[in-house]
Amino acid sequence: MNNNRFQPIRSSLRVLFIEDIRLKLFSLAVALFLYSFSHSSQDGQRSVAVNLIVMLPPEHINKVLVSPIPPHVRLTLRGPRVLLDELENRDLGSIQVRLQGMEDSRIVLDPQWAKVPPGIRVEQIDPPILDLKWEDIVSFEIPVYASVVGNPLPGLVIKEEPSLEPPRVCVRGPQSEVARIQRARVEPIDLDGLDEGEHSVSLAVFHPSGRLVFEPSNVVARIEIVPNLVEKIFKEVQVAVLGGHKIKLFPPAVDVHLRCPPSIAQALKPEHVVPRIALSSGANGTNETRPVLVDVVLCNARVIPPEVMVR
C-alpha cells in the first residue's frame, strides 16, 4: 500500500537524474565553463614590488647625492584576473630612472615607466615621488686614534701609547657627514702573544659611511713591548767605599731608584741595596768624583746624585 503511494515520486526522480544523462552532464560542463570564463574576464587588482634603479649623472667634482633611494617601489596593477594570477615579478623587470644633472631635486615616477604585459595597466606607484638632496663635497685633516686589545706574553707590558704614521689622515665626503667626524678610527691593535721588543702593524681606517673616503686608507702603528717593571725608591742610602780606604764622601748618602718586576720589588729591603764606589790602590783619594754603582738582580738602577766627591 505504502509502496504504491511513493511510486510516482520514484518515477519522477528517475526521469530527472537518469534519463538523458549525457545531455545533462554536457549542459553542466558548459555552464561551469561559462561561469569560469565570465569571472576570469572580470577586472581584478594586485600589488607587486619591482626593483628601482636610479642612474646617477657623471660624477661631479663638488656634489654628491645624500638622500636615500628605495631599492624597490610598489605597483598597483589592474586587469583581468586570469592575467594577474599568472603574473610573476620577472615579467615586470625594473623601473629605471636616469638623472639628468645635479639640479634635479624631485622626480615624479611615471606609471608608463613600468613594463607590464598587454592587458594590464598600472594604476599607482608607491612612492610616487623621489625627493633628492645633494650636498657639497668637502675634505679635512683629522687625527687618527687606535685602541689596544689583548695582552703580550706574561711579565710584559706595552711601554707607551702606540705611535701612528701618519698621525693624521684626510677625510673627504658630504659636508654634513664630514662635520660629524672628529677623528679617524683604525682597527684595534692586538697585543696577544707579542714578545719583548718593537713591533709594527698596518691598520685599516674604519669607514663609518660608504660616502666617506679616507686618504691614506691604512696607517702603520708602532709599539714597544717591555718587561713589566715597577719603581721602588730607597732614600738616603749610605755609600760604601770598596778598597778599605778611610775617606770622606760628599754627599755620604744617595737616593736609589729601582725599576724591577713586581715580585722582586715587593721583596726588596734596604739591606739589599748597597750603593758603592771603587778606589784604585794608586789613587790619592782626595777631591775626585766617582760614579756610584748599584747592582740589584733583574732591576734597573738610577742613583741621585750619580756621582760623589772623595775628600
PDB file of C-alpha atoms in Angstrom:
ATOM      1  CA  MET A   1       0.000   0.000   0.000  1.00  0.00           C
ATOM      2  CA  ASN A   2       2.641   2.431   1.061  1.00  0.00           C
ATOM      3  CA  ASN A   3       4.960   1.422  -1.792  1.00  0.00           C
ATOM      4  CA  ASN A   4       2.252   2.211  -4.343  1.00  0.00           C
ATOM      5  CA  ARG A   5       1.820   5.674  -2.820  1.00  0.00           C
ATOM      6  CA  PHE A   6       5.529   6.600  -3.373  1.00  0.00           C
ATOM      7  CA  GLN A   7       5.825   5.006  -6.783  1.00  0.00           C
ATOM      8  CA  PRO A   8       5.067   8.226  -8.783  1.00  0.00           C
ATOM      9  CA  ILE A   9       7.736  10.130  -6.824  1.00  0.00           C
ATOM     10  CA  ARG A  10      10.347   7.479  -7.596  1.00  0.00           C
ATOM     11  CA  SER A  11       9.488   7.570 -11.279  1.00  0.00           C
ATOM     12  CA  SER A  12       9.846  11.346 -11.387  1.00  0.00           C
ATOM     13  CA  LEU A  13      13.279  11.232  -9.715  1.00  0.00           C
ATOM     14  CA  ARG A  14      14.431   8.539 -12.132  1.00  0.00           C
ATOM     15  CA  VAL A  15      13.452  10.678 -15.097  1.00  0.00           C
ATOM     16  CA  LEU A  16      15.132  13.742 -13.566  1.00  0.00           C
ATOM     17  CA  PHE A  17      18.523  12.158 -12.817  1.00  0.00           C
ATOM     18  CA  ILE A  18      18.932   9.208 -15.135  1.00  0.00           C
ATOM     19  CA  GLU A  19      17.212   9.869 -18.418  1.00  0.00           C
ATOM     20  CA  ASP A  20      19.354  11.834 -20.946  1.00  0.00           C
ATOM     21  CA  ILE A  21      22.298  11.710 -18.502  1.00  0.00           C
ATOM     22  CA  ARG A  22      24.863  12.607 -21.211  1.00  0.00           C
ATOM     23  CA  LEU A  23      22.971  15.705 -22.222  1.00  0.00           C
ATOM     24  CA  LYS A  24      22.672  16.763 -18.619  1.00  0.00           C
ATOM     25  CA  LEU A  25      26.421  16.311 -17.969  1.00  0.00           C
ATOM     26  CA  PHE A  26      27.268  18.257 -21.117  1.00  0.00           C
ATOM     27  CA  SER A  27      24.976  21.088 -20.076  1.00  0.00           C
ATOM     28  CA  LEU A  28      26.612  21.175 -16.618  1.00  0.00           C
ATOM     29  CA  ALA A  29      30.116  21.346 -18.132  1.00  0.00           C
ATOM     30  CA  VAL A  30      29.106  24.202 -20.436  1.00  0.00           C
ATOM     31  CA  ALA A  31      27.594  26.083 -17.518  1.00  0.00           C
ATOM     32  CA  LEU A  32      30.742  25.696 -15.439  1.00  0.00           C
ATOM     33  CA  PHE A  33      32.912  26.850 -18.359  1.00  0.00           C
ATOM     34  CA  LEU A  34      30.784  29.922 -18.963  1.00  0.00           C
ATOM     35  CA  TYR A  35      30.826  30.761 -15.252  1.00  0.00           C
ATOM     36  CA  SER A  36      34.610  30.417 -15.066  1.00  0.00           C
ATOM     37  CA  PHE A  37      35.151  32.421 -18.270  1.00  0.00           C
ATOM     38  CA  SER A  38      32.883  35.233 -17.188  1.00  0.00           C
ATOM     39  CA  HIS A  39      34.679  35.552 -13.820  1.00  0.00           C
ATOM     40  CA  SER A  40      38.198  35.282 -15.270  1.00  0.00           C
ATOM     41  CA  SER A  41      37.464  38.097 -17.683  1.00  0.00           C
ATOM     42  CA  GLN A  42      36.449  40.388 -14.851  1.00  0.00           C
ATOM     43  CA  ASP A  43      38.927  43.030 -13.743  1.00  0.00           C
ATOM     44  CA  GLY A  44      40.963  42.477 -10.587  1.00  0.00           C
ATOM     45  CA  GLN A  45      43.638  44.341  -8.651  1.00  0.00           C
ATOM     46  CA  ARG A  46      47.071  43.238  -7.437  1.00  0.00           C
ATOM     47  CA  SER A  47      50.011  44.909  -5.692  1.00  0.00           C
ATOM     48  CA  VAL A  48      53.586  43.904  -6.584  1.00  0.00           C
ATOM     49  CA  ALA A  49      57.069  45.201  -5.796  1.00  0.00           C
ATOM     50  CA  VAL A  50      59.589  45.904  -8.557  1.00  0.00           C
ATOM     51  CA  ASN A  51      63.222  46.967  -8.403  1.00  0.00           C
ATOM     52  CA  LEU A  52      64.050  50.661  -8.724  1.00  0.00           C
ATOM     53  CA  ILE A  53      67.309  51.556 -10.457  1.00  0.00           C
ATOM     54  CA  VAL A  54      68.435  55.189 -10.301  1.00  0.00           C
ATOM     55  CA  MET A  55      71.235  56.024 -12.716  1.00  0.00           C
ATOM     56  CA  LEU A  56      73.253  58.998 -11.484  1.00  0.00           C
ATOM     57  CA  PRO A  57      74.725  61.582 -13.827  1.00  0.00           C
ATOM     58  CA  PRO A  58      78.507  61.605 -14.385  1.00  0.00           C
ATOM     59  CA  GLU A  59      80.293  62.270 -11.091  1.00  0.00           C
ATOM     60  CA  HIS A  60      80.540  65.926 -10.256  1.00  0.00           C
ATOM     61  CA  ILE A  61      83.683  67.087  -8.536  1.00  0.00           C
ATOM     62  CA  ASN A  62      81.859  69.078  -5.837  1.00  0.00           C
ATOM     63  CA  LYS A  63      78.433  67.410  -5.356  1.00  0.00           C
ATOM     64  CA  VAL A  64      77.093  64.080  -4.093  1.00  0.00           C
ATOM     65  CA  LEU A  65      73.589  62.615  -3.655  1.00  0.00           C
ATOM     66  CA  VAL A  66      72.881  62.031   0.058  1.00  0.00           C
ATOM     67  CA  SER A  67      69.133  61.305   0.123  1.00  0.00           C
ATOM     68  CA  PRO A  68      68.255  57.597   0.438  1.00  0.00           C
ATOM     69  CA  ILE A  69      66.919  55.860  -2.659  1.00  0.00           C
ATOM     70  CA  PRO A  70      64.441  52.997  -2.042  1.00  0.00           C
ATOM     71  CA  PRO A  71      65.594  49.712  -3.570  1.00  0.00           C
ATOM     72  CA  HIS A  72      62.127  48.998  -4.913  1.00  0.00           C
ATOM     73  CA  VAL A  73      58.693  50.576  -5.470  1.00  0.00           C
ATOM     74  CA  ARG A  74      55.243  49.034  -5.209  1.00  0.00           C
ATOM     75  CA  LEU A  75      52.915  48.946  -8.228  1.00  0.00           C
ATOM     76  CA  THR A  76      49.138  48.689  -8.012  1.00  0.00           C
ATOM     77  CA  LEU A  77      48.032  46.770 -11.117  1.00  0.00           C
ATOM     78  CA  ARG A  78      44.587  46.314 -12.621  1.00  0.00           C
ATOM     79  CA  GLY A  79      43.486  43.884 -15.354  1.00  0.00           C
ATOM     80  CA  PRO A  80      41.797  40.546 -15.998  1.00  0.00           C
ATOM     81  CA  ARG A  81      42.084  38.242 -13.036  1.00  0.00           C
ATOM     82  CA  VAL A  82      43.480  35.413 -15.109  1.00  0.00           C
ATOM     83  CA  LEU A  83      46.367  37.627 -16.258  1.00  0.00           C
ATOM     84  CA  LEU A  84      47.034  38.974 -12.787  1.00  0.00           C
ATOM     85  CA  ASP A  85      47.072  35.483 -11.272  1.00  0.00           C
ATOM     86  CA  GLU A  86      49.615  34.268 -13.804  1.00  0.00           C
ATOM     87  CA  LEU A  87      51.821  37.358 -13.475  1.00  0.00           C
ATOM     88  CA  GLU A  88      55.288  36.866 -11.956  1.00  0.00           C
ATOM     89  CA  ASN A  89      57.790  39.501 -10.782  1.00  0.00           C
ATOM     90  CA  ARG A  90      60.278  38.602 -13.500  1.00  0.00           C
ATOM     91  CA  ASP A  91      57.663  39.577 -16.062  1.00  0.00           C
ATOM     92  CA  LEU A  92      57.787  43.162 -14.798  1.00  0.00           C
ATOM     93  CA  GLY A  93      61.521  43.821 -14.933  1.00  0.00           C
ATOM     94  CA  SER A  94      62.550  47.021 -13.152  1.00  0.00           C
ATOM     95  CA  ILE A  95      61.874  50.749 -13.256  1.00  0.00           C
ATOM     96  CA  GLN A  96      64.916  52.734 -14.371  1.00  0.00           C
ATOM     97  CA  VAL A  97      65.324  56.445 -13.689  1.00  0.00           C
ATOM     98  CA  ARG A  98      68.157  58.408 -15.293  1.00  0.00           C
ATOM     99  CA  LEU A  99      69.010  61.667 -13.512  1.00  0.00           C
ATOM    100  CA  GLN A 100      69.897  64.479 -15.861  1.00  0.00           C
ATOM    101  CA  GLY A 101      72.031  66.584 -13.537  1.00  0.00           C
ATOM    102  CA  MET A 102      72.777  67.826 -10.056  1.00  0.00           C
ATOM    103  CA  GLU A 103      69.931  70.342 -10.299  1.00  0.00           C
ATOM    104  CA  ASP A 104      67.305  67.565 -10.076  1.00  0.00           C
ATOM    105  CA  SER A 105      65.609  67.817  -6.680  1.00  0.00           C
ATOM    106  CA  ARG A 106      62.352  65.914  -7.301  1.00  0.00           C
ATOM    107  CA  ILE A 107      61.481  63.036  -9.615  1.00  0.00           C
ATOM    108  CA  VAL A 108      57.838  62.145 -10.307  1.00  0.00           C
ATOM    109  CA  LEU A 109      57.604  58.447 -11.157  1.00  0.00           C
ATOM    110  CA  ASP A 110      55.519  57.891 -14.284  1.00  0.00           C
ATOM    111  CA  PRO A 111      53.396  54.686 -14.346  1.00  0.00           C
ATOM    112  CA  GLN A 112      54.289  54.337 -18.018  1.00  0.00           C
ATOM    113  CA  TRP A 113      57.896  53.606 -16.984  1.00  0.00           C
ATOM    114  CA  ALA A 114      56.759  50.226 -15.654  1.00  0.00           C
ATOM    115  CA  LYS A 115      56.881  47.372 -18.141  1.00  0.00           C
ATOM    116  CA  VAL A 116      53.698  45.303 -17.806  1.00  0.00           C
ATOM    117  CA  PRO A 117      52.171  42.676 -20.130  1.00  0.00           C
ATOM    118  CA  PRO A 118      49.404  43.710 -22.560  1.00  0.00           C
ATOM    119  CA  GLY A 119      46.010  43.887 -20.900  1.00  0.00           C
ATOM    120  CA  ILE A 120      47.369  45.076 -17.573  1.00  0.00           C
ATOM    121  CA  ARG A 121      47.686  48.715 -16.560  1.00  0.00           C
ATOM    122  CA  VAL A 122      49.488  50.439 -13.682  1.00  0.00           C
ATOM    123  CA  GLU A 123      47.104  52.435 -11.518  1.00  0.00           C
ATOM    124  CA  GLN A 124      49.543  53.665  -8.883  1.00  0.00           C
ATOM    125  CA  ILE A 125      53.247  53.755  -7.906  1.00  0.00           C
ATOM    126  CA  ASP A 126      54.258  53.955  -4.270  1.00  0.00           C
ATOM    127  CA  PRO A 127      56.170  56.126  -3.531  1.00  0.00           C
ATOM    128  CA  PRO A 128      55.043  58.343  -6.421  1.00  0.00           C
ATOM    129  CA  ILE A 129      57.816  60.925  -5.911  1.00  0.00           C
ATOM    130  CA  LEU A 130      61.547  60.792  -5.144  1.00  0.00           C
ATOM    131  CA  ASP A 131      62.919  63.811  -3.277  1.00  0.00           C
ATOM    132  CA  LEU A 132      66.629  64.255  -3.973  1.00  0.00           C
ATOM    133  CA  LYS A 133      69.133  66.048  -1.769  1.00  0.00           C
ATOM    134  CA  TRP A 134      72.609  66.980  -2.964  1.00  0.00           C
ATOM    135  CA  GLU A 135      75.492  68.181  -0.790  1.00  0.00           C
ATOM    136  CA  ASP A 136      78.857  69.778  -1.362  1.00  0.00           C
ATOM    137  CA  ILE A 137      81.894  67.522  -1.098  1.00  0.00           C
ATOM    138  CA  VAL A 138      84.483  68.795   1.407  1.00  0.00           C
ATOM    139  CA  SER A 139      87.738  67.448   2.840  1.00  0.00           C
ATOM    140  CA  PHE A 140      89.511  67.918   6.171  1.00  0.00           C
ATOM    141  CA  GLU A 141      92.501  66.528   8.026  1.00  0.00           C
ATOM    142  CA  ILE A 142      91.639  64.737  11.263  1.00  0.00           C
ATOM    143  CA  PRO A 143      93.749  62.882  13.877  1.00  0.00           C
ATOM    144  CA  VAL A 144      93.942  59.092  13.937  1.00  0.00           C
ATOM    145  CA  TYR A 145      93.009  57.072  17.032  1.00  0.00           C
ATOM    146  CA  ALA A 146      93.936  53.441  17.717  1.00  0.00           C
ATOM    147  CA  SER A 147      92.752  51.288  20.608  1.00  0.00           C
ATOM    148  CA  VAL A 148      94.655  48.349  22.115  1.00  0.00           C
ATOM    149  CA  VAL A 149      93.238  44.898  22.875  1.00  0.00           C
ATOM    150  CA  GLY A 150      94.736  41.744  24.350  1.00  0.00           C
ATOM    151  CA  ASN A 151      97.895  41.219  26.382  1.00  0.00           C
ATOM    152  CA  PRO A 152     101.501  40.397  25.490  1.00  0.00           C
ATOM    153  CA  LEU A 153     103.343  37.434  26.962  1.00  0.00           C
ATOM    154  CA  PRO A 154     103.318  37.150  30.792  1.00  0.00           C
ATOM    155  CA  GLY A 155     105.565  39.669  32.522  1.00  0.00           C
ATOM    156  CA  LEU A 156     105.482  42.129  29.596  1.00  0.00           C
ATOM    157  CA  VAL A 157     103.559  45.347  29.002  1.00  0.00           C
ATOM    158  CA  ILE A 158     103.272  47.980  26.315  1.00  0.00           C
ATOM    159  CA  LYS A 159     105.754  50.754  27.094  1.00  0.00           C
ATOM    160  CA  GLU A 160     103.641  53.733  25.988  1.00  0.00           C
ATOM    161  CA  GLU A 161     100.824  54.755  23.700  1.00  0.00           C
ATOM    162  CA  PRO A 162     101.258  53.434  20.129  1.00  0.00           C
ATOM    163  CA  SER A 163     102.745  55.845  17.628  1.00  0.00           C
ATOM    164  CA  LEU A 164     100.824  56.117  14.344  1.00  0.00           C
ATOM    165  CA  GLU A 165     102.235  57.006  10.957  1.00  0.00           C
ATOM    166  CA  PRO A 166     100.788  59.178   9.614  1.00  0.00           C
ATOM    167  CA  PRO A 167      99.198  60.669  12.755  1.00  0.00           C
ATOM    168  CA  ARG A 168      96.536  62.451  10.631  1.00  0.00           C
ATOM    169  CA  VAL A 169      94.520  61.469   7.565  1.00  0.00           C
ATOM    170  CA  CYS A 170      92.324  63.358   5.095  1.00  0.00           C
ATOM    171  CA  VAL A 171      88.598  62.574   5.082  1.00  0.00           C
ATOM    172  CA  ARG A 172      86.534  63.528   2.024  1.00  0.00           C
ATOM    173  CA  GLY A 173      82.785  63.320   1.548  1.00  0.00           C
ATOM    174  CA  PRO A 174      79.409  65.062   2.033  1.00  0.00           C
ATOM    175  CA  GLN A 175      79.697  68.157   4.203  1.00  0.00           C
ATOM    176  CA  SER A 176      77.152  67.017   6.821  1.00  0.00           C
ATOM    177  CA  GLU A 177      78.904  63.672   7.328  1.00  0.00           C
ATOM    178  CA  VAL A 178      82.443  65.064   7.383  1.00  0.00           C
ATOM    179  CA  ALA A 179      81.368  67.593  10.021  1.00  0.00           C
ATOM    180  CA  ARG A 180      80.442  64.733  12.386  1.00  0.00           C
ATOM    181  CA  ILE A 181      83.859  63.045  12.172  1.00  0.00           C
ATOM    182  CA  GLN A 182      86.210  64.307  14.888  1.00  0.00           C
ATOM    183  CA  ARG A 183      88.876  61.628  14.483  1.00  0.00           C
ATOM    184  CA  ALA A 184      89.572  58.603  12.339  1.00  0.00           C
ATOM    185  CA  ARG A 185      89.410  55.206  13.993  1.00  0.00           C
ATOM    186  CA  VAL A 186      91.520  52.278  12.857  1.00  0.00           C
ATOM    187  CA  GLU A 187      91.428  48.583  13.589  1.00  0.00           C
ATOM    188  CA  PRO A 188      92.387  47.748  17.192  1.00  0.00           C
ATOM    189  CA  ILE A 189      95.991  46.756  17.859  1.00  0.00           C
ATOM    190  CA  ASP A 190      96.091  43.147  19.061  1.00  0.00           C
ATOM    191  CA  LEU A 191      98.809  42.575  21.686  1.00  0.00           C
ATOM    192  CA  ASP A 192      98.051  38.889  22.253  1.00  0.00           C
ATOM    193  CA  GLY A 193     101.215  36.791  22.279  1.00  0.00           C
ATOM    194  CA  LEU A 194     103.649  39.635  21.499  1.00  0.00           C
ATOM    195  CA  ASP A 195     107.199  39.194  22.800  1.00  0.00           C
ATOM    196  CA  GLU A 196     109.576  41.851  24.111  1.00  0.00           C
ATOM    197  CA  GLY A 197     110.788  44.329  21.504  1.00  0.00           C
ATOM    198  CA  GLU A 198     109.493  46.764  18.899  1.00  0.00           C
ATOM    199  CA  HIS A 199     106.602  45.805  16.632  1.00  0.00           C
ATOM    200  CA  SER A 200     104.802  47.477  13.719  1.00  0.00           C
ATOM    201  CA  VAL A 201     101.477  46.609  12.122  1.00  0.00           C
ATOM    202  CA  SER A 202      99.411  48.029   9.254  1.00  0.00           C
ATOM    203  CA  LEU A 203      95.865  49.007  10.246  1.00  0.00           C
ATOM    204  CA  ALA A 204      92.894  49.853   8.022  1.00  0.00           C
ATOM    205  CA  VAL A 205      90.962  53.044   8.691  1.00  0.00           C
ATOM    206  CA  PHE A 206      87.387  52.341   9.768  1.00  0.00           C
ATOM    207  CA  HIS A 207      84.769  53.744   7.340  1.00  0.00           C
ATOM    208  CA  PRO A 208      81.560  54.766   9.165  1.00  0.00           C
ATOM    209  CA  SER A 209      79.848  55.625   5.857  1.00  0.00           C
ATOM    210  CA  GLY A 210      80.219  54.406   2.298  1.00  0.00           C
ATOM    211  CA  ARG A 211      80.252  58.010   1.090  1.00  0.00           C
ATOM    212  CA  LEU A 212      83.365  58.935   3.103  1.00  0.00           C
ATOM    213  CA  VAL A 213      86.848  58.430   1.667  1.00  0.00           C
ATOM    214  CA  PHE A 214      89.968  58.391   3.855  1.00  0.00           C
ATOM    215  CA  GLU A 215      93.405  59.043   2.430  1.00  0.00           C
ATOM    216  CA  PRO A 216      95.507  57.152   3.141  1.00  0.00           C
ATOM    217  CA  SER A 217      93.221  54.236   3.921  1.00  0.00           C
ATOM    218  CA  ASN A 218      95.851  52.482   6.088  1.00  0.00           C
ATOM    219  CA  VAL A 219      98.220  53.643   8.824  1.00  0.00           C
ATOM    220  CA  VAL A 220     101.212  51.954  10.469  1.00  0.00           C
ATOM    221  CA  ALA A 221     101.175  51.539  14.250  1.00  0.00           C
ATOM    222  CA  ARG A 222     104.465  51.087  16.128  1.00  0.00           C
ATOM    223  CA  ILE A 223     104.567  49.745  19.664  1.00  0.00           C
ATOM    224  CA  GLU A 224     107.280  48.641  22.072  1.00  0.00           C
ATOM    225  CA  ILE A 225     106.813  45.727  24.453  1.00  0.00           C
ATOM    226  CA  VAL A 226     108.954  45.875  27.608  1.00  0.00           C
ATOM    227  CA  PRO A 227     109.192  43.963  30.890  1.00  0.00           C
ATOM    228  CA  ASN A 228     106.548  44.909  33.414  1.00  0.00           C
ATOM    229  CA  LEU A 229     108.586  46.926  35.952  1.00  0.00           C
ATOM    230  CA  VAL A 230     107.540  48.922  38.995  1.00  0.00           C
ATOM    231  CA  GLU A 231     109.567  51.608  40.694  1.00  0.00           C
ATOM    232  CA  LYS A 232     110.796  51.398  44.270  1.00  0.00           C
ATOM    233  CA  ILE A 233     112.805  54.214  45.870  1.00  0.00           C
ATOM    234  CA  PHE A 234     115.292  53.960  48.738  1.00  0.00           C
ATOM    235  CA  LYS A 235     116.125  57.327  50.310  1.00  0.00           C
ATOM    236  CA  GLU A 236     119.405  58.405  51.936  1.00  0.00           C
ATOM    237  CA  VAL A 237     121.295  55.133  51.474  1.00  0.00           C
ATOM    238  CA  GLN A 238     124.907  55.287  52.723  1.00  0.00           C
ATOM    239  CA  VAL A 239     127.561  54.885  50.017  1.00  0.00           C
ATOM    240  CA  ALA A 240     130.147  52.142  50.680  1.00  0.00           C
ATOM    241  CA  VAL A 241     133.828  52.523  49.696  1.00  0.00           C
ATOM    242  CA  LEU A 242     135.490  49.458  48.232  1.00  0.00           C
ATOM    243  CA  GLY A 243     139.176  49.008  48.852  1.00  0.00           C
ATOM    244  CA  GLY A 244     139.402  49.725  52.570  1.00  0.00           C
ATOM    245  CA  HIS A 245     140.230  53.406  52.175  1.00  0.00           C
ATOM    246  CA  LYS A 246     139.286  55.605  55.107  1.00  0.00           C
ATOM    247  CA  ILE A 247     137.994  58.663  53.285  1.00  0.00           C
ATOM    248  CA  LYS A 248     135.069  61.029  53.406  1.00  0.00           C
ATOM    249  CA  LEU A 249     132.401  61.280  50.727  1.00  0.00           C
ATOM    250  CA  PHE A 250     130.221  64.196  49.776  1.00  0.00           C
ATOM    251  CA  PRO A 251     127.388  63.559  49.889  1.00  0.00           C
ATOM    252  CA  PRO A 252     127.753  60.465  52.072  1.00  0.00           C
ATOM    253  CA  ALA A 253     124.321  59.100  51.074  1.00  0.00           C
ATOM    254  CA  VAL A 254     122.306  58.917  47.883  1.00  0.00           C
ATOM    255  CA  ASP A 255     118.767  58.081  46.711  1.00  0.00           C
ATOM    256  CA  VAL A 256     118.406  54.844  44.737  1.00  0.00           C
ATOM    257  CA  HIS A 257     115.545  54.450  42.261  1.00  0.00           C
ATOM    258  CA  LEU A 258     114.978  50.842  41.195  1.00  0.00           C
ATOM    259  CA  ARG A 259     112.708  49.546  38.436  1.00  0.00           C
ATOM    260  CA  CYS A 260     112.051  45.839  38.958  1.00  0.00           C
ATOM    261  CA  PRO A 261     109.493  43.142  38.265  1.00  0.00           C
ATOM    262  CA  PRO A 262     106.655  43.459  40.804  1.00  0.00           C
ATOM    263  CA  SER A 263     107.639  40.323  42.727  1.00  0.00           C
ATOM    264  CA  ILE A 264     111.278  41.454  43.042  1.00  0.00           C
ATOM    265  CA  ALA A 265     110.336  44.985  44.097  1.00  0.00           C
ATOM    266  CA  GLN A 266     107.984  43.698  46.771  1.00  0.00           C
ATOM    267  CA  ALA A 267     110.710  41.538  48.333  1.00  0.00           C
ATOM    268  CA  LEU A 268     113.460  44.199  48.322  1.00  0.00           C
ATOM    269  CA  LYS A 269     114.617  45.576  51.670  1.00  0.00           C
ATOM    270  CA  PRO A 270     117.104  48.381  52.465  1.00  0.00           C
ATOM    271  CA  GLU A 271     119.897  45.937  53.301  1.00  0.00           C
ATOM    272  CA  HIS A 272     119.660  44.531  49.770  1.00  0.00           C
ATOM    273  CA  VAL A 273     120.544  47.903  48.229  1.00  0.00           C
ATOM    274  CA  VAL A 274     124.223  48.836  48.595  1.00  0.00           C
ATOM    275  CA  PRO A 275     125.434  51.858  46.606  1.00  0.00           C
ATOM    276  CA  ARG A 276     129.234  51.873  46.321  1.00  0.00           C
ATOM    277  CA  ILE A 277     132.289  53.490  44.801  1.00  0.00           C
ATOM    278  CA  ALA A 278     135.603  51.848  43.967  1.00  0.00           C
ATOM    279  CA  LEU A 279     139.042  53.395  44.507  1.00  0.00           C
ATOM    280  CA  SER A 280     142.192  52.097  42.905  1.00  0.00           C
ATOM    281  CA  SER A 281     145.225  51.427  45.126  1.00  0.00           C
ATOM    282  CA  GLY A 282     147.186  54.248  43.455  1.00  0.00           C
ATOM    283  CA  ALA A 283     144.543  56.949  43.832  1.00  0.00           C
ATOM    284  CA  ASN A 284     145.300  59.773  46.248  1.00  0.00           C
ATOM    285  CA  GLY A 285     141.667  59.748  47.360  1.00  0.00           C
ATOM    286  CA  THR A 286     141.022  63.463  47.613  1.00  0.00           C
ATOM    287  CA  ASN A 287     138.972  65.906  45.596  1.00  0.00           C
ATOM    288  CA  GLU A 288     137.894  63.377  42.988  1.00  0.00           C
ATOM    289  CA  THR A 289     134.407  62.489  41.769  1.00  0.00           C
ATOM    290  CA  ARG A 290     133.482  58.861  41.469  1.00  0.00           C
ATOM    291  CA  PRO A 291     130.366  57.226  39.955  1.00  0.00           C
ATOM    292  CA  VAL A 292     128.073  55.454  42.385  1.00  0.00           C
ATOM    293  CA  LEU A 293     127.336  51.864  41.428  1.00  0.00           C
ATOM    294  CA  VAL A 294     124.278  49.814  42.407  1.00  0.00           C
ATOM    295  CA  ASP A 295     123.630  46.231  41.326  1.00  0.00           C
ATOM    296  CA  VAL A 296     120.301  44.531  42.006  1.00  0.00           C
ATOM    297  CA  VAL A 297     119.422  41.402  40.057  1.00  0.00           C
ATOM    298  CA  LEU A 298     116.671  41.932  37.402  1.00  0.00           C
ATOM    299  CA  CYS A 299     116.394  45.625  38.281  1.00  0.00           C
ATOM    300  CA  ASN A 300     117.404  48.862  36.570  1.00  0.00           C
ATOM    301  CA  ALA A 301     119.024  51.304  38.986  1.00  0.00           C
ATOM    302  CA  ARG A 302     119.199  55.093  38.874  1.00  0.00           C
ATOM    303  CA  VAL A 303     121.216  56.932  41.521  1.00  0.00           C
ATOM    304  CA  ILE A 304     120.670  60.564  42.572  1.00  0.00           C
ATOM    305  CA  PRO A 305     123.182  62.103  42.521  1.00  0.00           C
ATOM    306  CA  PRO A 306     125.002  59.739  40.166  1.00  0.00           C
ATOM    307  CA  GLU A 307     128.461  60.777  41.477  1.00  0.00           C
ATOM    308  CA  VAL A 308     130.006  61.674  44.816  1.00  0.00           C
ATOM    309  CA  MET A 309     133.168  63.604  45.691  1.00  0.00           C
ATOM    310  CA  VAL A 310     136.008  61.916  47.502  1.00  0.00           C
ATOM    311  CA  ARG A 311     137.753  64.034  50.173  1.00  0.00           C
TER     312      ARG A 311
END
